[in-house]
PDB file of C-alpha atoms and ligand atoms in Angstrom:
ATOM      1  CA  UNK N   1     -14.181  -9.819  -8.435  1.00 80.00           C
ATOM      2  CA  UNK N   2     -11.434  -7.892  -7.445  1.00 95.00           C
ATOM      3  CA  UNK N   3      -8.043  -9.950  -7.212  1.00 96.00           C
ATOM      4  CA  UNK N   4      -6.330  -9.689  -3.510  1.00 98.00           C
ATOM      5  CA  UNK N   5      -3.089  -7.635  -3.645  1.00 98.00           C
ATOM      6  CA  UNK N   6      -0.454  -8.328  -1.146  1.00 98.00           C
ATOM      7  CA  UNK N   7       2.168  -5.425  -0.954  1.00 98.00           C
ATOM      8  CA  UNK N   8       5.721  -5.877   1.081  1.00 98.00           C
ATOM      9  CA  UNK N   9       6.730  -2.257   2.232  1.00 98.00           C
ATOM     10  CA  UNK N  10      10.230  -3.020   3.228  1.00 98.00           C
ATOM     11  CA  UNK N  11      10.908   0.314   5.174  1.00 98.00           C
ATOM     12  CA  UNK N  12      14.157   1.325   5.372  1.00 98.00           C
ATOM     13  CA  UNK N  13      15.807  -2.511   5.849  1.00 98.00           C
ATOM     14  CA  UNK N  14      17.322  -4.796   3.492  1.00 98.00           C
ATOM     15  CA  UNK N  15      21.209  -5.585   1.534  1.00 98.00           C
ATOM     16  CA  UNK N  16      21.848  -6.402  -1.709  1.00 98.00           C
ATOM     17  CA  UNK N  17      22.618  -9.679  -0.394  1.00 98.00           C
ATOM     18  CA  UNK N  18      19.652 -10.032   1.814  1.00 98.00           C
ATOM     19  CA  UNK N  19      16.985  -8.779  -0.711  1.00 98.00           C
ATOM     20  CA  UNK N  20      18.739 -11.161  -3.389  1.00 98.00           C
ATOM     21  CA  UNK N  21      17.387 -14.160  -0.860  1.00 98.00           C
ATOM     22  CA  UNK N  22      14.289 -12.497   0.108  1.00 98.00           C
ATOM     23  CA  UNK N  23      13.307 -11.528  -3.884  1.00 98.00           C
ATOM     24  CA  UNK N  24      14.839 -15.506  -4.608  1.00 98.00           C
ATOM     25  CA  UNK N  25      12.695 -17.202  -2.106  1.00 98.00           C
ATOM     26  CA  UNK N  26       9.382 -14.719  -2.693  1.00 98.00           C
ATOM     27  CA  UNK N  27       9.528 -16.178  -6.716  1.00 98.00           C
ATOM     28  CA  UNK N  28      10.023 -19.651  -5.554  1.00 98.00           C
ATOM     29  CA  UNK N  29       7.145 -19.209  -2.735  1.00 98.00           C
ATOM     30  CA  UNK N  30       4.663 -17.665  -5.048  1.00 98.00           C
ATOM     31  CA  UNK N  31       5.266 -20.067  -7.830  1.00 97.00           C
ATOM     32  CA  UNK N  32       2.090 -22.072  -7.346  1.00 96.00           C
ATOM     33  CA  UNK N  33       0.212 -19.257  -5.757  1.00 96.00           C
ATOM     34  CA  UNK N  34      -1.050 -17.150  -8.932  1.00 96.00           C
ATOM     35  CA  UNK N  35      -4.519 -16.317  -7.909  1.00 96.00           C
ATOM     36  CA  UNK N  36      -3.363 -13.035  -6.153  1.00 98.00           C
ATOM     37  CA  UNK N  37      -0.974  -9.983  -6.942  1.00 98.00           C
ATOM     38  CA  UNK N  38       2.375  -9.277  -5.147  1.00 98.00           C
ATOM     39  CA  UNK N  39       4.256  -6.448  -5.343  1.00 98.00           C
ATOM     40  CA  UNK N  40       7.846  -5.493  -3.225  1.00 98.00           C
ATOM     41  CA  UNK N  41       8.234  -2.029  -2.539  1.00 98.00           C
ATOM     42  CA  UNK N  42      12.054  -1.419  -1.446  1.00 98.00           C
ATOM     43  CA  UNK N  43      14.720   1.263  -0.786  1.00 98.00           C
ATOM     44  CA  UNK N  44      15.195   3.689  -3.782  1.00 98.00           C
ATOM     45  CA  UNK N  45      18.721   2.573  -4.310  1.00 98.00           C
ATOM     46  CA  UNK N  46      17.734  -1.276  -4.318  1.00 98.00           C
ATOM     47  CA  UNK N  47      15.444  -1.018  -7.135  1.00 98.00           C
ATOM     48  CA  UNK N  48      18.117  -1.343  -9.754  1.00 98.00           C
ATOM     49  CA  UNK N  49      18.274  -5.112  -8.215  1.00 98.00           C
ATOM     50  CA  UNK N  50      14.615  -5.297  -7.331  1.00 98.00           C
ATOM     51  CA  UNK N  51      14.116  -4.428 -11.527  1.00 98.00           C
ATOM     52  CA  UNK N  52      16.965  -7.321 -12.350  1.00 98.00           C
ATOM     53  CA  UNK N  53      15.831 -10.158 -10.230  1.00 98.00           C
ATOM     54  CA  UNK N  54      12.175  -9.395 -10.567  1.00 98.00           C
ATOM     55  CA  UNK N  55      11.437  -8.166 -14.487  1.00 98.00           C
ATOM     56  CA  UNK N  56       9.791 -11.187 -16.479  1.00 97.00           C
ATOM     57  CA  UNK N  57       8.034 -12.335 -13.506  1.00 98.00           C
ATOM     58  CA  UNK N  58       4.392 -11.929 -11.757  1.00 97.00           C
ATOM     59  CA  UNK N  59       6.184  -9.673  -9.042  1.00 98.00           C
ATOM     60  CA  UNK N  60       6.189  -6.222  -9.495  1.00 98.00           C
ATOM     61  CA  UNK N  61       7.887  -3.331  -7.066  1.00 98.00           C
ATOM     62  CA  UNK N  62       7.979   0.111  -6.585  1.00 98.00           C
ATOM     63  CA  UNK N  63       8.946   3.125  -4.140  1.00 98.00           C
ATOM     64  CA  UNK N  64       8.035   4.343  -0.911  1.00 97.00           C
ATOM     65  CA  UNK N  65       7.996   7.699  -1.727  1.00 96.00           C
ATOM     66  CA  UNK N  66       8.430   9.969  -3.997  1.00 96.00           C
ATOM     67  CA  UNK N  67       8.734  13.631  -4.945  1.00 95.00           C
ATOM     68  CA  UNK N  68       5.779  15.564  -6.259  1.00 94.00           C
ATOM     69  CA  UNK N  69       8.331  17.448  -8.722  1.00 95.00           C
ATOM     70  CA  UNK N  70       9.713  16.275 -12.009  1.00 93.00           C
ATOM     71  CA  UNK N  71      13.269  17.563 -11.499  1.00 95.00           C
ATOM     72  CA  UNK N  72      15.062  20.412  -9.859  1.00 97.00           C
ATOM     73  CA  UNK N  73      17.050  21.648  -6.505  1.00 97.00           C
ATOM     74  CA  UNK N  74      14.991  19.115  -4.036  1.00 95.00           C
ATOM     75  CA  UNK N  75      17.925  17.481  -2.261  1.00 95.00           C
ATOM     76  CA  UNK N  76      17.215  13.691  -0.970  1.00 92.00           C
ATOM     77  CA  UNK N  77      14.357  13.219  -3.231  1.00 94.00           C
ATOM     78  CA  UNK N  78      13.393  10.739  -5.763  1.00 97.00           C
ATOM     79  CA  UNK N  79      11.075  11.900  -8.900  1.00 98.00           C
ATOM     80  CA  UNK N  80       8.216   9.989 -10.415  1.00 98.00           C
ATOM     81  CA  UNK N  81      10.088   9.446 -13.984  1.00 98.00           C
ATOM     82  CA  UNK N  82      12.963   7.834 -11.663  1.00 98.00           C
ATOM     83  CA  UNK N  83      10.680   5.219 -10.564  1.00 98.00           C
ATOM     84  CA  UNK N  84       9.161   4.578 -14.346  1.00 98.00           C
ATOM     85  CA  UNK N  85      12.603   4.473 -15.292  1.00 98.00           C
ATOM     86  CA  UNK N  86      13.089   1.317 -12.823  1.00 98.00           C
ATOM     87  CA  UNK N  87       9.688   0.281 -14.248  1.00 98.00           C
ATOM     88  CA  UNK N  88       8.225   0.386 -11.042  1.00 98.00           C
ATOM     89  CA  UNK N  89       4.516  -0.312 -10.787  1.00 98.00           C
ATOM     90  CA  UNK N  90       3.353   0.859  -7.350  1.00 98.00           C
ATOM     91  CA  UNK N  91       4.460   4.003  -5.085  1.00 98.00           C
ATOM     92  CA  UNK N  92       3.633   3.778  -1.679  1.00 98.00           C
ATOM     93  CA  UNK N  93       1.936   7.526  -0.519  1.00 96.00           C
ATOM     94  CA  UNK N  94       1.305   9.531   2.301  1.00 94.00           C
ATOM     95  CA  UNK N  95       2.765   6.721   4.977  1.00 95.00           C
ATOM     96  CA  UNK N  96       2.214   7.518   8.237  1.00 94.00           C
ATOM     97  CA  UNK N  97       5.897   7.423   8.858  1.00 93.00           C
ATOM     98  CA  UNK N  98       6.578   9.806   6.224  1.00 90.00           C
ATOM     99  CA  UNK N  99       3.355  11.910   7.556  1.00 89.00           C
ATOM    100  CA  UNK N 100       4.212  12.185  10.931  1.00 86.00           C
ATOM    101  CA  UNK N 101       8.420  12.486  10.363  1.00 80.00           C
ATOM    102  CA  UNK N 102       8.388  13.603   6.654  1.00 68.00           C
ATOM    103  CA  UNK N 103       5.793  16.730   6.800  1.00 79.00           C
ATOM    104  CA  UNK N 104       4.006  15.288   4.104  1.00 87.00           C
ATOM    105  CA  UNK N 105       0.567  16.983   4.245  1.00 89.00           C
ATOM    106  CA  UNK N 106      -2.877  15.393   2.619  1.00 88.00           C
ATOM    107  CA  UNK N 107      -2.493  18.458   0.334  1.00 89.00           C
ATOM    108  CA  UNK N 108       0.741  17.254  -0.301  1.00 91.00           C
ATOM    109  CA  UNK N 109      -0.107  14.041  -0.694  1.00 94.00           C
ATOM    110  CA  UNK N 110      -3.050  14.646  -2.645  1.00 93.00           C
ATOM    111  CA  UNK N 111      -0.676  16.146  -5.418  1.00 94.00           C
ATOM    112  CA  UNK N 112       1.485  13.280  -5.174  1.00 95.00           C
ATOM    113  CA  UNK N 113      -0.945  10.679  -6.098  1.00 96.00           C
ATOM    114  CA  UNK N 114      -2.014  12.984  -8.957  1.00 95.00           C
ATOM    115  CA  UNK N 115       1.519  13.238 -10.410  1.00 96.00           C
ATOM    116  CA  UNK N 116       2.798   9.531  -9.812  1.00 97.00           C
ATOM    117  CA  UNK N 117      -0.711   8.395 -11.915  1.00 96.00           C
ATOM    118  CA  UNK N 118       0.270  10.400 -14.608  1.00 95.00           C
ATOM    119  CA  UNK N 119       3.753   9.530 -14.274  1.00 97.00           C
ATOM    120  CA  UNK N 120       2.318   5.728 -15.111  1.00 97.00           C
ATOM    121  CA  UNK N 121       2.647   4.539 -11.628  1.00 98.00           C
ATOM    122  CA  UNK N 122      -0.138   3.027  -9.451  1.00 98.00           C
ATOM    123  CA  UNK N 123      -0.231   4.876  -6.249  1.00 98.00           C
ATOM    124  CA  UNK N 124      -1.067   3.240  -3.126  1.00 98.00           C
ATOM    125  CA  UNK N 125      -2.447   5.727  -0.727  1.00 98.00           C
ATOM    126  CA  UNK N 126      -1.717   5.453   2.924  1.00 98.00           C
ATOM    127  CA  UNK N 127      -4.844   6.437   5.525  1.00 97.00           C
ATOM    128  CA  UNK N 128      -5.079   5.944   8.819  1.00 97.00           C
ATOM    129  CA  UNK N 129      -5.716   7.448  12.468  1.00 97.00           C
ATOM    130  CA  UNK N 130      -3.652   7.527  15.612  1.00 96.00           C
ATOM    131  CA  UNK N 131      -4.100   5.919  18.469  1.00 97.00           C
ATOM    132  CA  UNK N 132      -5.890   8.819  20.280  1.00 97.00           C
ATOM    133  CA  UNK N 133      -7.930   9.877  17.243  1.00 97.00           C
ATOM    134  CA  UNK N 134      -9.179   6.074  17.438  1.00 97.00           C
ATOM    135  CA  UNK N 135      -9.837   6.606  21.217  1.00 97.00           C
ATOM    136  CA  UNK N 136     -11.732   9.349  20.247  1.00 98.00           C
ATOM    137  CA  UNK N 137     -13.427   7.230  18.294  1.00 97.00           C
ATOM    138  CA  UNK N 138     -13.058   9.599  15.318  1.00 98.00           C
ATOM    139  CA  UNK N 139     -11.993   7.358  12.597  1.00 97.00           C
ATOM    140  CA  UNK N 140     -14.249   7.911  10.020  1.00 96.00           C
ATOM    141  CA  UNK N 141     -13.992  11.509  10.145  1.00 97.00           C
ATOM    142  CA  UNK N 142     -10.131  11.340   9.678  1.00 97.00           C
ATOM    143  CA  UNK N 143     -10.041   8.967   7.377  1.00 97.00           C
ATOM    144  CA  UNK N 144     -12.614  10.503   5.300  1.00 97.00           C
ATOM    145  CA  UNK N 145     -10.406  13.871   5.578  1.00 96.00           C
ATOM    146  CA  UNK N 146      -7.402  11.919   3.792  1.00 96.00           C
ATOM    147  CA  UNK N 147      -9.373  10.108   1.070  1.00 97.00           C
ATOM    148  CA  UNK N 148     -11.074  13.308   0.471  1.00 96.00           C
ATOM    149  CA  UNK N 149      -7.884  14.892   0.307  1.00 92.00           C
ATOM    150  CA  UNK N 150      -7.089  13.276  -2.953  1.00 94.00           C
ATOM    151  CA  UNK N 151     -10.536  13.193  -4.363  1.00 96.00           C
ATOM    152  CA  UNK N 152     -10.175  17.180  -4.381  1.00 94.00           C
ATOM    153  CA  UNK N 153      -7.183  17.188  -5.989  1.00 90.00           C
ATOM    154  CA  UNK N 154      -8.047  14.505  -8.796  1.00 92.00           C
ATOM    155  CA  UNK N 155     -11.516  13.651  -8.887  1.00 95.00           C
ATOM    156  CA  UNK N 156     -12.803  10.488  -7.844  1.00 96.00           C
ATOM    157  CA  UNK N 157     -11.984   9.257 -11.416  1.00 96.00           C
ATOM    158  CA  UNK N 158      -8.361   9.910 -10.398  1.00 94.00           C
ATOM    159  CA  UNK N 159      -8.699   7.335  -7.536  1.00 95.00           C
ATOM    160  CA  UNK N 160      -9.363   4.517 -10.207  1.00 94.00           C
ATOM    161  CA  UNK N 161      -5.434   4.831 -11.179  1.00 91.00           C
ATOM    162  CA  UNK N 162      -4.394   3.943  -7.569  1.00 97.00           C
ATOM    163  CA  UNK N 163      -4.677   1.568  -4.609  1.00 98.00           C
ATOM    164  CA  UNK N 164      -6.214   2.765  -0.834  1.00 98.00           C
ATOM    165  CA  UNK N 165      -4.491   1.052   2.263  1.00 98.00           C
ATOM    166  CA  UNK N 166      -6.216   1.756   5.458  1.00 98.00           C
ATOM    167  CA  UNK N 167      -3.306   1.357   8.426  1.00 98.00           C
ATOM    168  CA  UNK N 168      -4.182   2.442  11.462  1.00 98.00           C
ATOM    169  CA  UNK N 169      -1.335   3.949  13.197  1.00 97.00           C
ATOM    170  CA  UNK N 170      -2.033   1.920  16.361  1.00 98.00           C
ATOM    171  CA  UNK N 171      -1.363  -0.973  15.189  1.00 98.00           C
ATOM    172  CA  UNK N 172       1.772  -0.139  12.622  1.00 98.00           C
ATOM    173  CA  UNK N 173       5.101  -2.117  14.147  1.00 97.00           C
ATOM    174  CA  UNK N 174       3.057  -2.971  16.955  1.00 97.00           C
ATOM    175  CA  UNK N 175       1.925  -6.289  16.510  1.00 97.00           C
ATOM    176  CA  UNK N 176      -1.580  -5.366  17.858  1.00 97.00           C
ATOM    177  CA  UNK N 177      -3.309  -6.008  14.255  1.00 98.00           C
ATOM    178  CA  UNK N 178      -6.847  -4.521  14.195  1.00 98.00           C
ATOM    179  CA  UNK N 179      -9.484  -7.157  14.517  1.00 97.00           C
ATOM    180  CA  UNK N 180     -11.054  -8.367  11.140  1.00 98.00           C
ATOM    181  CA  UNK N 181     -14.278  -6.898  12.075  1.00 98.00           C
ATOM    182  CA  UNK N 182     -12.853  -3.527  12.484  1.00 97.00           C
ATOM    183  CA  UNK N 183     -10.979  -3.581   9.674  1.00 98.00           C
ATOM    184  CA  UNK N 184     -13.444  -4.916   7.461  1.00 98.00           C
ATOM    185  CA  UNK N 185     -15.633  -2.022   9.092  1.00 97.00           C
ATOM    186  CA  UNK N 186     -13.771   0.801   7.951  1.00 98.00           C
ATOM    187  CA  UNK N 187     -13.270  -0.986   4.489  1.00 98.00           C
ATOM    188  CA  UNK N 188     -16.839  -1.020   4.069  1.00 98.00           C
ATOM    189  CA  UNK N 189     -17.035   2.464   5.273  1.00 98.00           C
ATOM    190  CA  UNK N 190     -14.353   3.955   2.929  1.00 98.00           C
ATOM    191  CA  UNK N 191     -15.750   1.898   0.029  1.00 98.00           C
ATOM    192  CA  UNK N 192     -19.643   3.459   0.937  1.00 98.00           C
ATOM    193  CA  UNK N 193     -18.023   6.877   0.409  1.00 98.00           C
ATOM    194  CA  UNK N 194     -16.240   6.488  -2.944  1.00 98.00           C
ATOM    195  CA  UNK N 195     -19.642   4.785  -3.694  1.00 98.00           C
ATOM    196  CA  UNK N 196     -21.935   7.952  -3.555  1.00 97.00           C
ATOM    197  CA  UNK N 197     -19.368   9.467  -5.912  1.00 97.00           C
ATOM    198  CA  UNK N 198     -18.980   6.707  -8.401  1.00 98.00           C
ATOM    199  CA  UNK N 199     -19.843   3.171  -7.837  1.00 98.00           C
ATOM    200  CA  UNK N 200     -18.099   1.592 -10.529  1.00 97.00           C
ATOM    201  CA  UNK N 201     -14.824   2.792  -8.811  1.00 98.00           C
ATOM    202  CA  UNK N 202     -15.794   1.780  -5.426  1.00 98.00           C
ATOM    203  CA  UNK N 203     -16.734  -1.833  -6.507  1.00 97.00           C
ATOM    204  CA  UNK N 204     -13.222  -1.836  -8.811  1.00 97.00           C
ATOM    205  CA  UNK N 205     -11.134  -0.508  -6.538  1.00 98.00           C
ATOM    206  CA  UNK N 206      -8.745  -2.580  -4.222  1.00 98.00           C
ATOM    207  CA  UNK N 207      -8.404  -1.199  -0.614  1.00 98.00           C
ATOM    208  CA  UNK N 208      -6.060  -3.231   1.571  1.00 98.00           C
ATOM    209  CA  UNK N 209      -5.438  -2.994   5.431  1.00 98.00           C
ATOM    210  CA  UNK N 210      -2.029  -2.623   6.721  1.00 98.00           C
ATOM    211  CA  UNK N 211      -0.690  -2.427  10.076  1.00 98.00           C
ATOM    212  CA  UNK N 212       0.667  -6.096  11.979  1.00 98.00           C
ATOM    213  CA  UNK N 213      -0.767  -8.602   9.202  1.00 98.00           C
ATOM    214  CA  UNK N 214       1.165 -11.578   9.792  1.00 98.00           C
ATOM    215  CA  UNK N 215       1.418 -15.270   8.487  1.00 98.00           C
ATOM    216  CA  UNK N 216      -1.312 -15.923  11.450  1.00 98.00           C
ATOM    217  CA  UNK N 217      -3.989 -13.064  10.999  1.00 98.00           C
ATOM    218  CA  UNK N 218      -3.694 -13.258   7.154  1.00 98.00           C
ATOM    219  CA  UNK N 219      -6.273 -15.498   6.312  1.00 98.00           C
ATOM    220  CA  UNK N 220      -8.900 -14.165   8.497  1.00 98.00           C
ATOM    221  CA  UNK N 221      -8.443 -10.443   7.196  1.00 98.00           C
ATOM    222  CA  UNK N 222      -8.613 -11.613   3.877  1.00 98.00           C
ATOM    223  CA  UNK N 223     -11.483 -13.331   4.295  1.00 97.00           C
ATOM    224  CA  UNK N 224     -13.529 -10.134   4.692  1.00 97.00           C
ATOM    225  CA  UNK N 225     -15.384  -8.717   1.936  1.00 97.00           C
ATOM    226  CA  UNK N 226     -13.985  -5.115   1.760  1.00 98.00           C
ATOM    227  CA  UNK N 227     -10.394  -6.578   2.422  1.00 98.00           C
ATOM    228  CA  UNK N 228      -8.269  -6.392  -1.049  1.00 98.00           C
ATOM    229  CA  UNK N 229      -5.170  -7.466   0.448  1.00 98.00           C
ATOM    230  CA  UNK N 230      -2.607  -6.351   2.490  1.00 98.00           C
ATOM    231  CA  UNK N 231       0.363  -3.794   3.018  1.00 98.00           C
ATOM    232  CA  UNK N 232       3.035  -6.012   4.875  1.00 98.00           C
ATOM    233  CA  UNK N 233       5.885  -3.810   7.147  1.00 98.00           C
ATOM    234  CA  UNK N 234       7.896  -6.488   9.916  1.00 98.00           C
ATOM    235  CA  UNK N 235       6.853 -10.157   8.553  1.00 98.00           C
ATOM    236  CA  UNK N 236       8.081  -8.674   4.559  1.00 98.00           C
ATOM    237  CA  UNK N 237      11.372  -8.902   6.548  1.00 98.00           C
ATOM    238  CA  UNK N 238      11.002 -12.719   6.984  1.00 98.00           C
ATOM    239  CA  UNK N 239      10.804 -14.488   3.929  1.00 98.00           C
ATOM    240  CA  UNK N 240       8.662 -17.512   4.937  1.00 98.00           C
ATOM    241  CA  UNK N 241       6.411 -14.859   6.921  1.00 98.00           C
ATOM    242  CA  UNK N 242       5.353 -12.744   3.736  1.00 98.00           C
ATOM    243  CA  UNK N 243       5.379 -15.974   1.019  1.00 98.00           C
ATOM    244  CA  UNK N 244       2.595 -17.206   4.166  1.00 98.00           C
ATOM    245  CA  UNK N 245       0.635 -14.137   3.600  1.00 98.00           C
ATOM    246  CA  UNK N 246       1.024 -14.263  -0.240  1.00 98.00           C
ATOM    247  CA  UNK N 247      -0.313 -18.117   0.076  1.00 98.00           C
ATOM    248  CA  UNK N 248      -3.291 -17.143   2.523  1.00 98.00           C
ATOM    249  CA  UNK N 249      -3.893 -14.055  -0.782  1.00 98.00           C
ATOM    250  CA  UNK N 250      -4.024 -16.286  -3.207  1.00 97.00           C
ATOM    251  CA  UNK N 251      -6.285 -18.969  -1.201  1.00 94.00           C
ATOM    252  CA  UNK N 252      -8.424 -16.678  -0.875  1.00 88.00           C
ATOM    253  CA  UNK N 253      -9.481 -16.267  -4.530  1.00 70.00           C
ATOM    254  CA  UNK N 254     -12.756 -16.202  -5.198  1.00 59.00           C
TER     255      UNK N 254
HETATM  256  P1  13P I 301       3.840  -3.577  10.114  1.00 55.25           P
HETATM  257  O1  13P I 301       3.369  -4.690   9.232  1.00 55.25           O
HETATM  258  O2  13P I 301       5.227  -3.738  10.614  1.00 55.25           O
HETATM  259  O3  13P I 301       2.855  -3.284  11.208  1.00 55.25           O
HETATM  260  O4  13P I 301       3.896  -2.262   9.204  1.00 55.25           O
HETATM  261  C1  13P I 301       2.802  -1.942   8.439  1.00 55.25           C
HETATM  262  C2  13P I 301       3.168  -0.855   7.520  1.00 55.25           C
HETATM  263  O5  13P I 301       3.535   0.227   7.944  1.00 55.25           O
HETATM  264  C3  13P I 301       3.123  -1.138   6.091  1.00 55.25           C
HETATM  265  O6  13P I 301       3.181   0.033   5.342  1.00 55.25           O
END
């Protein structure tokens, strides 16, 4: 059985001071709650504390991004062996933030997830489709065109090293989570197509759904069968919120 995997993407909020009580009360909150994974992915220069509070514990963190070089003239950017350095775990990839505002292309991406694997890191691998592509009702096809975009680059072997998080951009920051049933719909559907390539991979890997989980809908999208977990934006920025939707995780073990 794959074990649920709840991952706080903390965008670009937090203090030192504010992410010491966050980090403080996620390690109390989780204490009892062992029958999931957590992970805390924070702003690159916060992961010098996120490293100090967290190491020793269950909770692991990572990036939000990262280059797909090792080193050189790339201004603003943060490279893979940074992030092992701050023994980081996960890397978030190809978020629909950075897709839409960062140029990062599925090519693009599709490298990235390549490089932070062998870097050590676990990728997690945002898909999703707009609002008008889902109005369209062309989900599958665009999802299929990001996951795809990594398979090319990697193999489906590659994917094994990594973690898939279907957000639909509709309902990112919106509070308009999709239903269960939709959710668990595409789940099933992105699982079917790493299936026909290797079904070993598709029953191992962990796909979670992102986009408006909260300490309310939790429960029920974990309760699906195709739903790993979740990828956490606004309620990661209330501490009782996200320790909720680590509980409802961990509940859920089965
Ligand atoms: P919200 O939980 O705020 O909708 O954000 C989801 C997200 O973008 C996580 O990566």
């Amino acid at each position: 059985m794959r074990r649920k995997l709840v991952v706080a993407n903390r965008k670009m909020n937090g203090s030192l001071a504010s992410n010491k009580a966050f980090l403080e009360g996620l390690l109390a909150g989780t204490r009892d709650y062992q029958n999931a994974d957590y992970a805390v992915c924070v702003p690159h220069p916060y992961l010098f504390q996120a490293e100090a509070l967290l190491k020793g514990s269950a909770i692991a963190w990572g990036g939000q991004n990262m280059s797909r070089y090792e080193s050189g003239a790339y201004t603003g950017s943060v490279s893979p062996g940074m992030l092992t350095e701050f023994s980081c775990e996960y890397v978030i990839i190809g978020h629909s933030e950075r897709r839409q505002r960062g140029h990062d292309t599925d090519h693009s991406i599709g490298e990235r997830f390549e490089v932070a694997t062998k870097a050590g890191l676990k990728p997690i691998l945002c898909i999703g489709e707009t609002l008008d592509e889902y109005e369209d009702g062309i989900t599958d096809v665009v999802t299929i065109r990001q996951l795809n975009a990594v398979i090319n680059e990697i193999g489906v072997e590659g994917l094994a090293g990594g973690v898939v998080a279907y957000e639909p951009v509709w309902a990112i920051g919106t509070g308009k989570a999709a239903s269960p049933a939709h959710a668990q719909n595409i789940l099933s559907f992105l699982r079917g197509h790493i299936e026909m390539l290797n079904a070993d991979i598709a029953k191992n890997i962990r796909i979670l759904y992102g986009g408006s989980v909260n300490a309310g809908n939790a429960a029920e999208l974990f309760s699906m069968p195709d739903i790993d977990g979740g990828l956490v934006g606004s309620a990661s920025l209330n501490t009782a919120d996200f320790v909720a939707i680590c509980q409802a995780a961990s509940n859920d073990y089965r």
